[in-house]
Structures are given as structure tokens and as C-alpha cells.
PDB file of C-alpha atoms and ligand atoms in Angstrom:
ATOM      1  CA  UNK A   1       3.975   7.462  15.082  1.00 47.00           C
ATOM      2  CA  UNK A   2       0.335   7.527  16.340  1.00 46.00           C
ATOM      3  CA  UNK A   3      -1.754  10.770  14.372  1.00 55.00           C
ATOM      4  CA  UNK A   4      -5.066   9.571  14.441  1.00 70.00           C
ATOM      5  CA  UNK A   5      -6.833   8.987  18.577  1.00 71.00           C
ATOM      6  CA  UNK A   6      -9.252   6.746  16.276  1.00 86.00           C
ATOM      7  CA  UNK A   7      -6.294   4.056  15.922  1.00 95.00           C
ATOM      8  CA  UNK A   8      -5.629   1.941  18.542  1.00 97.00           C
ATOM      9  CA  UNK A   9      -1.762   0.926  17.869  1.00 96.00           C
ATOM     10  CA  UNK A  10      -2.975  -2.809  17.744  1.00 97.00           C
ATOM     11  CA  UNK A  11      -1.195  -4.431  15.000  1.00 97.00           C
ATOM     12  CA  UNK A  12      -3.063  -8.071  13.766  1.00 98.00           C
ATOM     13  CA  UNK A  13      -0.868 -10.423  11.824  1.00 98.00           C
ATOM     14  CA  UNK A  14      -1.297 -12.071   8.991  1.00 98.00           C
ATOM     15  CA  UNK A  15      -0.181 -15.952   9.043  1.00 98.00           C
ATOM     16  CA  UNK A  16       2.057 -17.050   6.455  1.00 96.00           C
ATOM     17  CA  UNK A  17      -0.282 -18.851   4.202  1.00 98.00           C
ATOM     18  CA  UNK A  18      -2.975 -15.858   4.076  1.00 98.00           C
ATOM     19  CA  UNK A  19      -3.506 -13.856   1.196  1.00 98.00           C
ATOM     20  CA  UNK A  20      -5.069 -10.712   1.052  1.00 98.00           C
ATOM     21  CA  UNK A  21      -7.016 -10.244  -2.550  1.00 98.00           C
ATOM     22  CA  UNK A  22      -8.856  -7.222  -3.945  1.00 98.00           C
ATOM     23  CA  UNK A  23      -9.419  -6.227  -7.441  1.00 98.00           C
ATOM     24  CA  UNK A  24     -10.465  -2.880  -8.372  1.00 98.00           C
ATOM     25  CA  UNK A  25     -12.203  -0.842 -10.934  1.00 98.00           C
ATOM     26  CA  UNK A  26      -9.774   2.567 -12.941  1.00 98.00           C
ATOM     27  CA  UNK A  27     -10.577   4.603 -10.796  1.00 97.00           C
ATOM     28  CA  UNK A  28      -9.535   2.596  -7.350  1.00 98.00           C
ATOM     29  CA  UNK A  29     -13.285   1.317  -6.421  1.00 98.00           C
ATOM     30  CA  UNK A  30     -13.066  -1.796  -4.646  1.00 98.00           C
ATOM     31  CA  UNK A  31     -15.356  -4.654  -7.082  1.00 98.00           C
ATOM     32  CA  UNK A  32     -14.333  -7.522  -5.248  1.00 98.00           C
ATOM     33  CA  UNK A  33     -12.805  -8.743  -1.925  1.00 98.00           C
ATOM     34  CA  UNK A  34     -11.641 -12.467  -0.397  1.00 98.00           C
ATOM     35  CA  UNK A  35     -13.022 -13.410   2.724  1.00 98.00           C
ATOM     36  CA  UNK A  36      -9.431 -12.764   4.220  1.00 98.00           C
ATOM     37  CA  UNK A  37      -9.773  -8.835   3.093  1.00 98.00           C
ATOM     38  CA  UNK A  38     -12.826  -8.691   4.760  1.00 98.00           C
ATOM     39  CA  UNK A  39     -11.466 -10.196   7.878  1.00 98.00           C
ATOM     40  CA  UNK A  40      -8.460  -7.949   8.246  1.00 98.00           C
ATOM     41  CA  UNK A  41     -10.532  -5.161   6.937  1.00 98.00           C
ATOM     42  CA  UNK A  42     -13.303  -5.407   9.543  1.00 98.00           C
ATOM     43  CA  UNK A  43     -15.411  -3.991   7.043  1.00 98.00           C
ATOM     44  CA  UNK A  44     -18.416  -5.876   5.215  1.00 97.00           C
ATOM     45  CA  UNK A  45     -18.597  -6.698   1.707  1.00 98.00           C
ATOM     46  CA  UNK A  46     -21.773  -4.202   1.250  1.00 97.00           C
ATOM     47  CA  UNK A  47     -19.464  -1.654   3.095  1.00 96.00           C
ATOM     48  CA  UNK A  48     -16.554  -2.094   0.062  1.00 98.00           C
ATOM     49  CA  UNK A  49     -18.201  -3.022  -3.023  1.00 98.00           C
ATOM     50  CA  UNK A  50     -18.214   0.339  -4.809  1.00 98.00           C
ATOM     51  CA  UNK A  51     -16.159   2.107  -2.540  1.00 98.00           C
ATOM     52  CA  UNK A  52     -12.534   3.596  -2.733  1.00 98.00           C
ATOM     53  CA  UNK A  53      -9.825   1.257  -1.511  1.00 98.00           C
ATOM     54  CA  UNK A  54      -8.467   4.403   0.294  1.00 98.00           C
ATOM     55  CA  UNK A  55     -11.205   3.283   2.726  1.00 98.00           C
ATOM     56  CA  UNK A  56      -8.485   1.120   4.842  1.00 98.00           C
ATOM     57  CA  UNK A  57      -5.812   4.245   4.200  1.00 98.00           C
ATOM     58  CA  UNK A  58      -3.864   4.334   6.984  1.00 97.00           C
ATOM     59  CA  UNK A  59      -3.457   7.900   8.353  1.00 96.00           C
ATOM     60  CA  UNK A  60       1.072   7.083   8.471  1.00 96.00           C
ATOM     61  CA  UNK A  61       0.964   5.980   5.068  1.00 98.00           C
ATOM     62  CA  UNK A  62       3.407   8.367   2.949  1.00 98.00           C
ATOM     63  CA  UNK A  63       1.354   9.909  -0.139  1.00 97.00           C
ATOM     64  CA  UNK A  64       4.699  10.009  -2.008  1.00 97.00           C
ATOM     65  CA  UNK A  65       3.976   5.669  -1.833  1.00 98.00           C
ATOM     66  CA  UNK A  66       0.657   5.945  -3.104  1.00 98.00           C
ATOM     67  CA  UNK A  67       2.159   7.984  -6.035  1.00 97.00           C
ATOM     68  CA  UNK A  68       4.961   6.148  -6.822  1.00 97.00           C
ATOM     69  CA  UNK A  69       2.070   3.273  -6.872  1.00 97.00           C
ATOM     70  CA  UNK A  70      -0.183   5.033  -9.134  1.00 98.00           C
ATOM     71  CA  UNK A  71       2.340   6.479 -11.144  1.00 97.00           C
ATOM     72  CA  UNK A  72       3.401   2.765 -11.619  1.00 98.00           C
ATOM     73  CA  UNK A  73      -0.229   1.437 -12.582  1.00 98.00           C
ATOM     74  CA  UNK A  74      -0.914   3.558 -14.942  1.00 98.00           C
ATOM     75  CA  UNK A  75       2.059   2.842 -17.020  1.00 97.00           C
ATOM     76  CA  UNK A  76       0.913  -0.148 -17.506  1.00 97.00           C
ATOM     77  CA  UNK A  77       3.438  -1.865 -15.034  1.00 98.00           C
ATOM     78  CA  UNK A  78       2.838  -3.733 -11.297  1.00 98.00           C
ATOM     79  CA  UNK A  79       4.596  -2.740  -8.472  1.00 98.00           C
ATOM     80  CA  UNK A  80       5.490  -4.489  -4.973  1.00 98.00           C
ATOM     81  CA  UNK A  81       4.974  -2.617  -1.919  1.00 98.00           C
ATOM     82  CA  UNK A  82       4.738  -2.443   2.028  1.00 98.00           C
ATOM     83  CA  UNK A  83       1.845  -1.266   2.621  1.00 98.00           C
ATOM     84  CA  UNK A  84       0.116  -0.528   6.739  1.00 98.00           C
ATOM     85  CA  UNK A  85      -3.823  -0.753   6.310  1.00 98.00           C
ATOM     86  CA  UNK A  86      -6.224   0.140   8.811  1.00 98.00           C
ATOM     87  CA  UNK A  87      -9.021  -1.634  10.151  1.00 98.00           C
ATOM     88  CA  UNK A  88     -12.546  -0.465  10.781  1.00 97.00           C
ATOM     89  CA  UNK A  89     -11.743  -0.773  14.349  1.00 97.00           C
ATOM     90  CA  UNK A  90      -8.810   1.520  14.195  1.00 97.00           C
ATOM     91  CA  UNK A  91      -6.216  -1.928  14.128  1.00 98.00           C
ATOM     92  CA  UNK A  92      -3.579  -2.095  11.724  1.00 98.00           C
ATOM     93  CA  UNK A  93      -2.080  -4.858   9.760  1.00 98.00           C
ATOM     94  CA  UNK A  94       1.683  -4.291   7.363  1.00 98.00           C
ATOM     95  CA  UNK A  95       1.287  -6.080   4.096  1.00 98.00           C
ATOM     96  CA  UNK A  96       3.666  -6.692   1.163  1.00 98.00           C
ATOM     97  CA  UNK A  97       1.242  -5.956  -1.439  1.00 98.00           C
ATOM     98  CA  UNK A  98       1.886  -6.935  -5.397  1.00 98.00           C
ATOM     99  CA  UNK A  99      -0.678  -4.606  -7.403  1.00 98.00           C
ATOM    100  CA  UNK A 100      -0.837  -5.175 -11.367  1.00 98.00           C
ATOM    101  CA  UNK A 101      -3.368  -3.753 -13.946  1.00 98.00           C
ATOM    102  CA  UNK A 102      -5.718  -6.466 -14.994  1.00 98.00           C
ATOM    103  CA  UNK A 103      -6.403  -6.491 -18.546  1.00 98.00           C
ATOM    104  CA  UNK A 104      -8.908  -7.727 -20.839  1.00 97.00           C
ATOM    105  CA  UNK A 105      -8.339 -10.822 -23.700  1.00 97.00           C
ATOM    106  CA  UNK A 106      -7.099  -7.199 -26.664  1.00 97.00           C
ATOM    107  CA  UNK A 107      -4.457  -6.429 -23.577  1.00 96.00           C
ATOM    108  CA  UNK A 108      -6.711  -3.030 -22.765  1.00 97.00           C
ATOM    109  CA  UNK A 109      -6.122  -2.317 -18.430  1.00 98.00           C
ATOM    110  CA  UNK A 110      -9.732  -2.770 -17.233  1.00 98.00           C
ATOM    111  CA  UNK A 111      -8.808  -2.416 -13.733  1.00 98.00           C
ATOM    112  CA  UNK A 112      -6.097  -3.329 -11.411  1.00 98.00           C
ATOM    113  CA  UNK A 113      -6.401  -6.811  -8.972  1.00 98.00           C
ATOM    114  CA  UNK A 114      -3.191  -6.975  -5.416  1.00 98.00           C
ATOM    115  CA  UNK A 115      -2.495  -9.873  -3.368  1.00 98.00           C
ATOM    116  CA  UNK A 116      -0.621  -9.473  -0.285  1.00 98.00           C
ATOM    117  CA  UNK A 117       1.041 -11.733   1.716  1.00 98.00           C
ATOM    118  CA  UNK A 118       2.565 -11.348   5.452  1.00 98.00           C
ATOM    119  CA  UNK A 119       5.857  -9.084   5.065  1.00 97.00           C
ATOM    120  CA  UNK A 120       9.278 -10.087   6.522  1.00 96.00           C
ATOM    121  CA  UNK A 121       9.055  -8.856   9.897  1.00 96.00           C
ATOM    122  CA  UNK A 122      12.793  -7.656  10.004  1.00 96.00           C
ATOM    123  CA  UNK A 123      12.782  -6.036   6.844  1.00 97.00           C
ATOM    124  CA  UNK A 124       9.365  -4.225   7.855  1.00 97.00           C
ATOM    125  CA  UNK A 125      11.447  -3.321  11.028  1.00 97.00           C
ATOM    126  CA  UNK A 126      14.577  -2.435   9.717  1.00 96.00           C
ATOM    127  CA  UNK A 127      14.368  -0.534   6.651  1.00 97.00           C
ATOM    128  CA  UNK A 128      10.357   0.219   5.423  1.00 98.00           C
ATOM    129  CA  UNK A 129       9.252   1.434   8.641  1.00 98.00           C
ATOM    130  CA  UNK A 130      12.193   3.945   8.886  1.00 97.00           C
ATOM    131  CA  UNK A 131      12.139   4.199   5.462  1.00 97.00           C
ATOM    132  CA  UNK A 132       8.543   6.080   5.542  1.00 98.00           C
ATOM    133  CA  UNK A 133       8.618   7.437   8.756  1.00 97.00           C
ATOM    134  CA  UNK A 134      11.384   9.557   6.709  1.00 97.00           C
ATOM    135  CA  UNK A 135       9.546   9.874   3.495  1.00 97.00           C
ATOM    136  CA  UNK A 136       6.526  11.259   6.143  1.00 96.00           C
ATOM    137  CA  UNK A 137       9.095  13.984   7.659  1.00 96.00           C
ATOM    138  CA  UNK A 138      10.242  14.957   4.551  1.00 95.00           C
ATOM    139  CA  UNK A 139       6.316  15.377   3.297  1.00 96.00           C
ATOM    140  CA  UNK A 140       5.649  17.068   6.395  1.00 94.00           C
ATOM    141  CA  UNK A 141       8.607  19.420   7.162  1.00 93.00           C
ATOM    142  CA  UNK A 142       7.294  21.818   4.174  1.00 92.00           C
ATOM    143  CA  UNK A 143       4.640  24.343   3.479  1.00 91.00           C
ATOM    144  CA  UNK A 144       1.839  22.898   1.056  1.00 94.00           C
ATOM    145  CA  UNK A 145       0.380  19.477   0.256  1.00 92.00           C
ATOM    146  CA  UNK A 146       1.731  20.111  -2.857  1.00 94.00           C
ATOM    147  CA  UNK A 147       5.514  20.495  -1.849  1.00 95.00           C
ATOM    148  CA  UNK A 148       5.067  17.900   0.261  1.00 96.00           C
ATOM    149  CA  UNK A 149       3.868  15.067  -2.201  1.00 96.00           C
ATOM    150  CA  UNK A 150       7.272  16.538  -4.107  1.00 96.00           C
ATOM    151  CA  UNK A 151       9.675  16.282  -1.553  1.00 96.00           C
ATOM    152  CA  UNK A 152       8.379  12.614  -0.409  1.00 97.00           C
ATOM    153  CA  UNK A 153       8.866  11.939  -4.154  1.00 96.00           C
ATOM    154  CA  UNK A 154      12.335  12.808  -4.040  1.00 96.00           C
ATOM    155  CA  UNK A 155      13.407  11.091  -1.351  1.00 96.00           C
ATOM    156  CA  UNK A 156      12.250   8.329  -2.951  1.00 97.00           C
ATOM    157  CA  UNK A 157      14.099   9.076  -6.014  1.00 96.00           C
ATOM    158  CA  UNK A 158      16.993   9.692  -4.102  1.00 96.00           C
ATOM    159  CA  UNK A 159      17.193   6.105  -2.100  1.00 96.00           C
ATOM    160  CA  UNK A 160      16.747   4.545  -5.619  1.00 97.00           C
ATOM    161  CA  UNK A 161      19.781   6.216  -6.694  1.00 97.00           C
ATOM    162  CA  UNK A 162      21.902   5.032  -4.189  1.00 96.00           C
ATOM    163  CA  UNK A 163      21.032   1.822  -4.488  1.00 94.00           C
ATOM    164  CA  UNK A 164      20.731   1.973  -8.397  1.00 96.00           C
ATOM    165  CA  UNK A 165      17.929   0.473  -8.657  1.00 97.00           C
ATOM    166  CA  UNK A 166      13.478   0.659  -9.080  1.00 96.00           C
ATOM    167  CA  UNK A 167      11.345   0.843  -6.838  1.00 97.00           C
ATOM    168  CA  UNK A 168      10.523  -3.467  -7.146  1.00 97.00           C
ATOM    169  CA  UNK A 169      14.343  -4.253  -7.415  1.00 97.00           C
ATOM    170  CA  UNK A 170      15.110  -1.910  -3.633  1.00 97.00           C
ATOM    171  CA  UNK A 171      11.884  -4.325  -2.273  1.00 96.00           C
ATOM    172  CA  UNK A 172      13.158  -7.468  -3.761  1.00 95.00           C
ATOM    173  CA  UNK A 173      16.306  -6.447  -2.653  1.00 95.00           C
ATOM    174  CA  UNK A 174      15.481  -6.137   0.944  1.00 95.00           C
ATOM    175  CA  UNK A 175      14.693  -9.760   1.008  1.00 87.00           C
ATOM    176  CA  UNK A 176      11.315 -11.882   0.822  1.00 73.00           C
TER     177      UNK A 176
HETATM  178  C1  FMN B 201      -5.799  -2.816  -6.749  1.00 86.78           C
HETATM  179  C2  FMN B 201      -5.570  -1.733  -5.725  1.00 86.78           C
HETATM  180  C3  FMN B 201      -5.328  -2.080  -4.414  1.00 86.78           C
HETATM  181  C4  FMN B 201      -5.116  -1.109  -3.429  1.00 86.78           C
HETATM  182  N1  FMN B 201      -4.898  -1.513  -2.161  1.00 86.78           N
HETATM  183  C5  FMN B 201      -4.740  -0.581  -1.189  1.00 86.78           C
HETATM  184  C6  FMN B 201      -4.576  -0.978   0.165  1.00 86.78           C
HETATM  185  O1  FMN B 201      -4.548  -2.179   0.495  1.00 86.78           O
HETATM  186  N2  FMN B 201      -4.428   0.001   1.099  1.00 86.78           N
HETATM  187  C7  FMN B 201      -4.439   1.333   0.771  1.00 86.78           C
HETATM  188  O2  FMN B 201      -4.314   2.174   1.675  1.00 86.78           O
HETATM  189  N3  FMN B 201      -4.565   1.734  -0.514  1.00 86.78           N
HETATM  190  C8  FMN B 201      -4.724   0.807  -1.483  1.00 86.78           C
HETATM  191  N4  FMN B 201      -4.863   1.207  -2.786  1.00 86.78           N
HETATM  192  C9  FMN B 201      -4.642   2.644  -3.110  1.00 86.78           C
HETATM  193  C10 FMN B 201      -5.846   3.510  -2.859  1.00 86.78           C
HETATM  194  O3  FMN B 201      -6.626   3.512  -4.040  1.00 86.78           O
HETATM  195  C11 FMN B 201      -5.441   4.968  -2.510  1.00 86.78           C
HETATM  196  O4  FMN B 201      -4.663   5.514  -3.542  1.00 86.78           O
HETATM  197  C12 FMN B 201      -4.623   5.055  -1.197  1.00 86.78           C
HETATM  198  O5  FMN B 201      -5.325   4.445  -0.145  1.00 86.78           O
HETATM  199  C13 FMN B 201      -4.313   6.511  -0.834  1.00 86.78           C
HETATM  200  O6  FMN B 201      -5.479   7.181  -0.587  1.00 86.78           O
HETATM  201  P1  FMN B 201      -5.578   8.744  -0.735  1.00 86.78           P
HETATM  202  O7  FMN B 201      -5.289   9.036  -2.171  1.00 86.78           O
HETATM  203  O8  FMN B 201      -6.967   9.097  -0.336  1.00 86.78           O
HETATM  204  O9  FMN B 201      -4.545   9.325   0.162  1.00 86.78           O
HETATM  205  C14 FMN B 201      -5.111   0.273  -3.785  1.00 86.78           C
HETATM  206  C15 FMN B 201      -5.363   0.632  -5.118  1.00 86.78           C
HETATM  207  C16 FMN B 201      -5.570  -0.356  -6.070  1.00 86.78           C
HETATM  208  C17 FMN B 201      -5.827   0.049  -7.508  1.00 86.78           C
END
């Protein structure tokens, strides 16, 4: 589903031994960045130090992700996710992203740190990118932002009651 004329429908893949690390401030600023962030990125490290991750948001991303993801954070707990970035260039790359709070040595979250690795191709494929192109519909089909975030939310709910499970046992699930 291409929203945005600034994206060019180019997807880069990552090889199997990358990893993608960022760590983060409370509030979602970027503090730090590995070389391979950068490179998928396309941004500069002056660009992202101090910045919002949503900086690489990609346009398709459901919000009803990013709340289950926040939601998860700040209880405390991590959460594994697909995730589709976008580059500075208007690229995209699909990660599976683990994103935990980091805490300091009295167990107080100071911030939150992902790595992401290359996702399973079929999985990405088969299930996640159906999976939010529903979760997008279902954001989209009503009237406010508001209702929208809510009915993306319940979809969500819903597929994890069908499968009886949360949110990181459906992804580890689906296969690694
Ligand atoms: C440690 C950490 C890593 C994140 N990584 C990404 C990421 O790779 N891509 C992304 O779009 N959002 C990432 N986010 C979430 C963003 O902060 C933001 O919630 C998301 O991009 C949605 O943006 P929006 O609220 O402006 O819609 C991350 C947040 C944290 C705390």
C-alpha cells in the first residue's frame, strides 16, 4: 500500500548477521545509534542524536502497533515486533525489532535500548504484512484518529484471543 509519493517502494535488506541498535531516552529521543542504524537509516548521527525515533516512521505503520509497543514499555515489560522503517531516501527496510526498558543499577527504567535483526521473510509475507494492512483498514474505515487508534487496538485484541495468547507469544509463535 503506497500513501506517501515521497517513498519509493524500494525495500533494502538486512543480511542475517546485521543488527540494528538504538537506545533511547523516556520520552523516545534517539541517544545513540550503531553504524548499521545509520546505514539503513540514511540519516547522520548529528541528524538523530536528540531526535524522535518516529523520525524513520513509516507512513503504513499501524498506530494501534506503536501503542501496543508503548503500552508495553511502560509497564515495565519488552516486546518483539515487525516493524517497516523508512529511510531518508524514502526506502524501506522490515525489521523484527526486540525493544526493552533499560534500567539503571536500583532497577529505575532510564530509557529503553531495540535490536533488530532481519525478519523471516515468509512470516513477514504471510501473516504481519496482512496482519497490518488489516489493523490499517480497520484504523482507517472510521471517523476520528481517536476511533481509529481504538478499533486498530481491538483487532489486535481480538487476534490474541483467538490464538490465546500475548502479543510476544503470537510473534514467537509465527516462527523465528
Ligand atoms: C527504543 C525505541 C526504539 C524505537 N524504534 C523505532 C523504529 O525503529 N521505528 C519506528 O517507526 N518507531 C520506533 N520507535 C517508536 C517511536 O518512538 C514512535 O512511537 C513511532 O515511530 C510512532 O510514531 P508516531 O507516534 O509519531 O506515530 C522506537 C521507540 C523506542 C523507545
Amino acid at each position: 500500500m503506497k500513501q506517501d509519493a515521497s517513498l519509493t517502494g524500494r525495500a533494502l535488506k538486512m543480511a542475517a548477521d546485521e543488527i540494528i541498535v538504538t537506545k533511547t531516552d523516556l520520552d523516545g529521543r534517539i541517544k545513540y545509534g550503531n553504524r548499521t542504524f545509520y546505514k539503513f537509516a540514511g540519516y547522520s548521527e548529528a541528524d538523530c542524536i536528540g531526535t524522535q525515533h518516529n523520525i524513520i516512521r513509516h507512513p503504513d505503520m499501524p498506530r494501534s502497533v506503536f501503542k501496543l509497543f508503548w503500552d508495553t514499555l511502560k509497564s515495565g515489560e519488552e516486546i518483539f515486533a515487525y516493524v517497516n522503517n523508512r529511510s531518508k531516501n524514502g526506502d524501506h527496510y522490515w525489521v523484527l525489532a526486540h525493544v526493552s526498558p533499560s534500567r539503571n543499577t536500583s532497577g529505575e527504567v532510564v530509557g529503553y535500548h531495540s535490536n533488530r535483526r532481519a525478519p523471516n521473510e515468509r512470516v513477514l509475507s504471510d501473516v504481519i504484512e496482512p496482519l497490518y494492512d488489516k489493523l490499517l483498514q480497520a484504523e482507517r474505515s472510521v471517523a476520528s484518529p481517536k476511533e481509529g487508534l481504538a478499533a486498530g487496538a481491538k483487532a489486535i485484541d481480538d487476534l490474541l484471543s483467538e490464538n490465546k495468547a500475548t502479543f510476544n507469544q503470537f510473534i514467537f509463535s509465527l516462527g523465528v
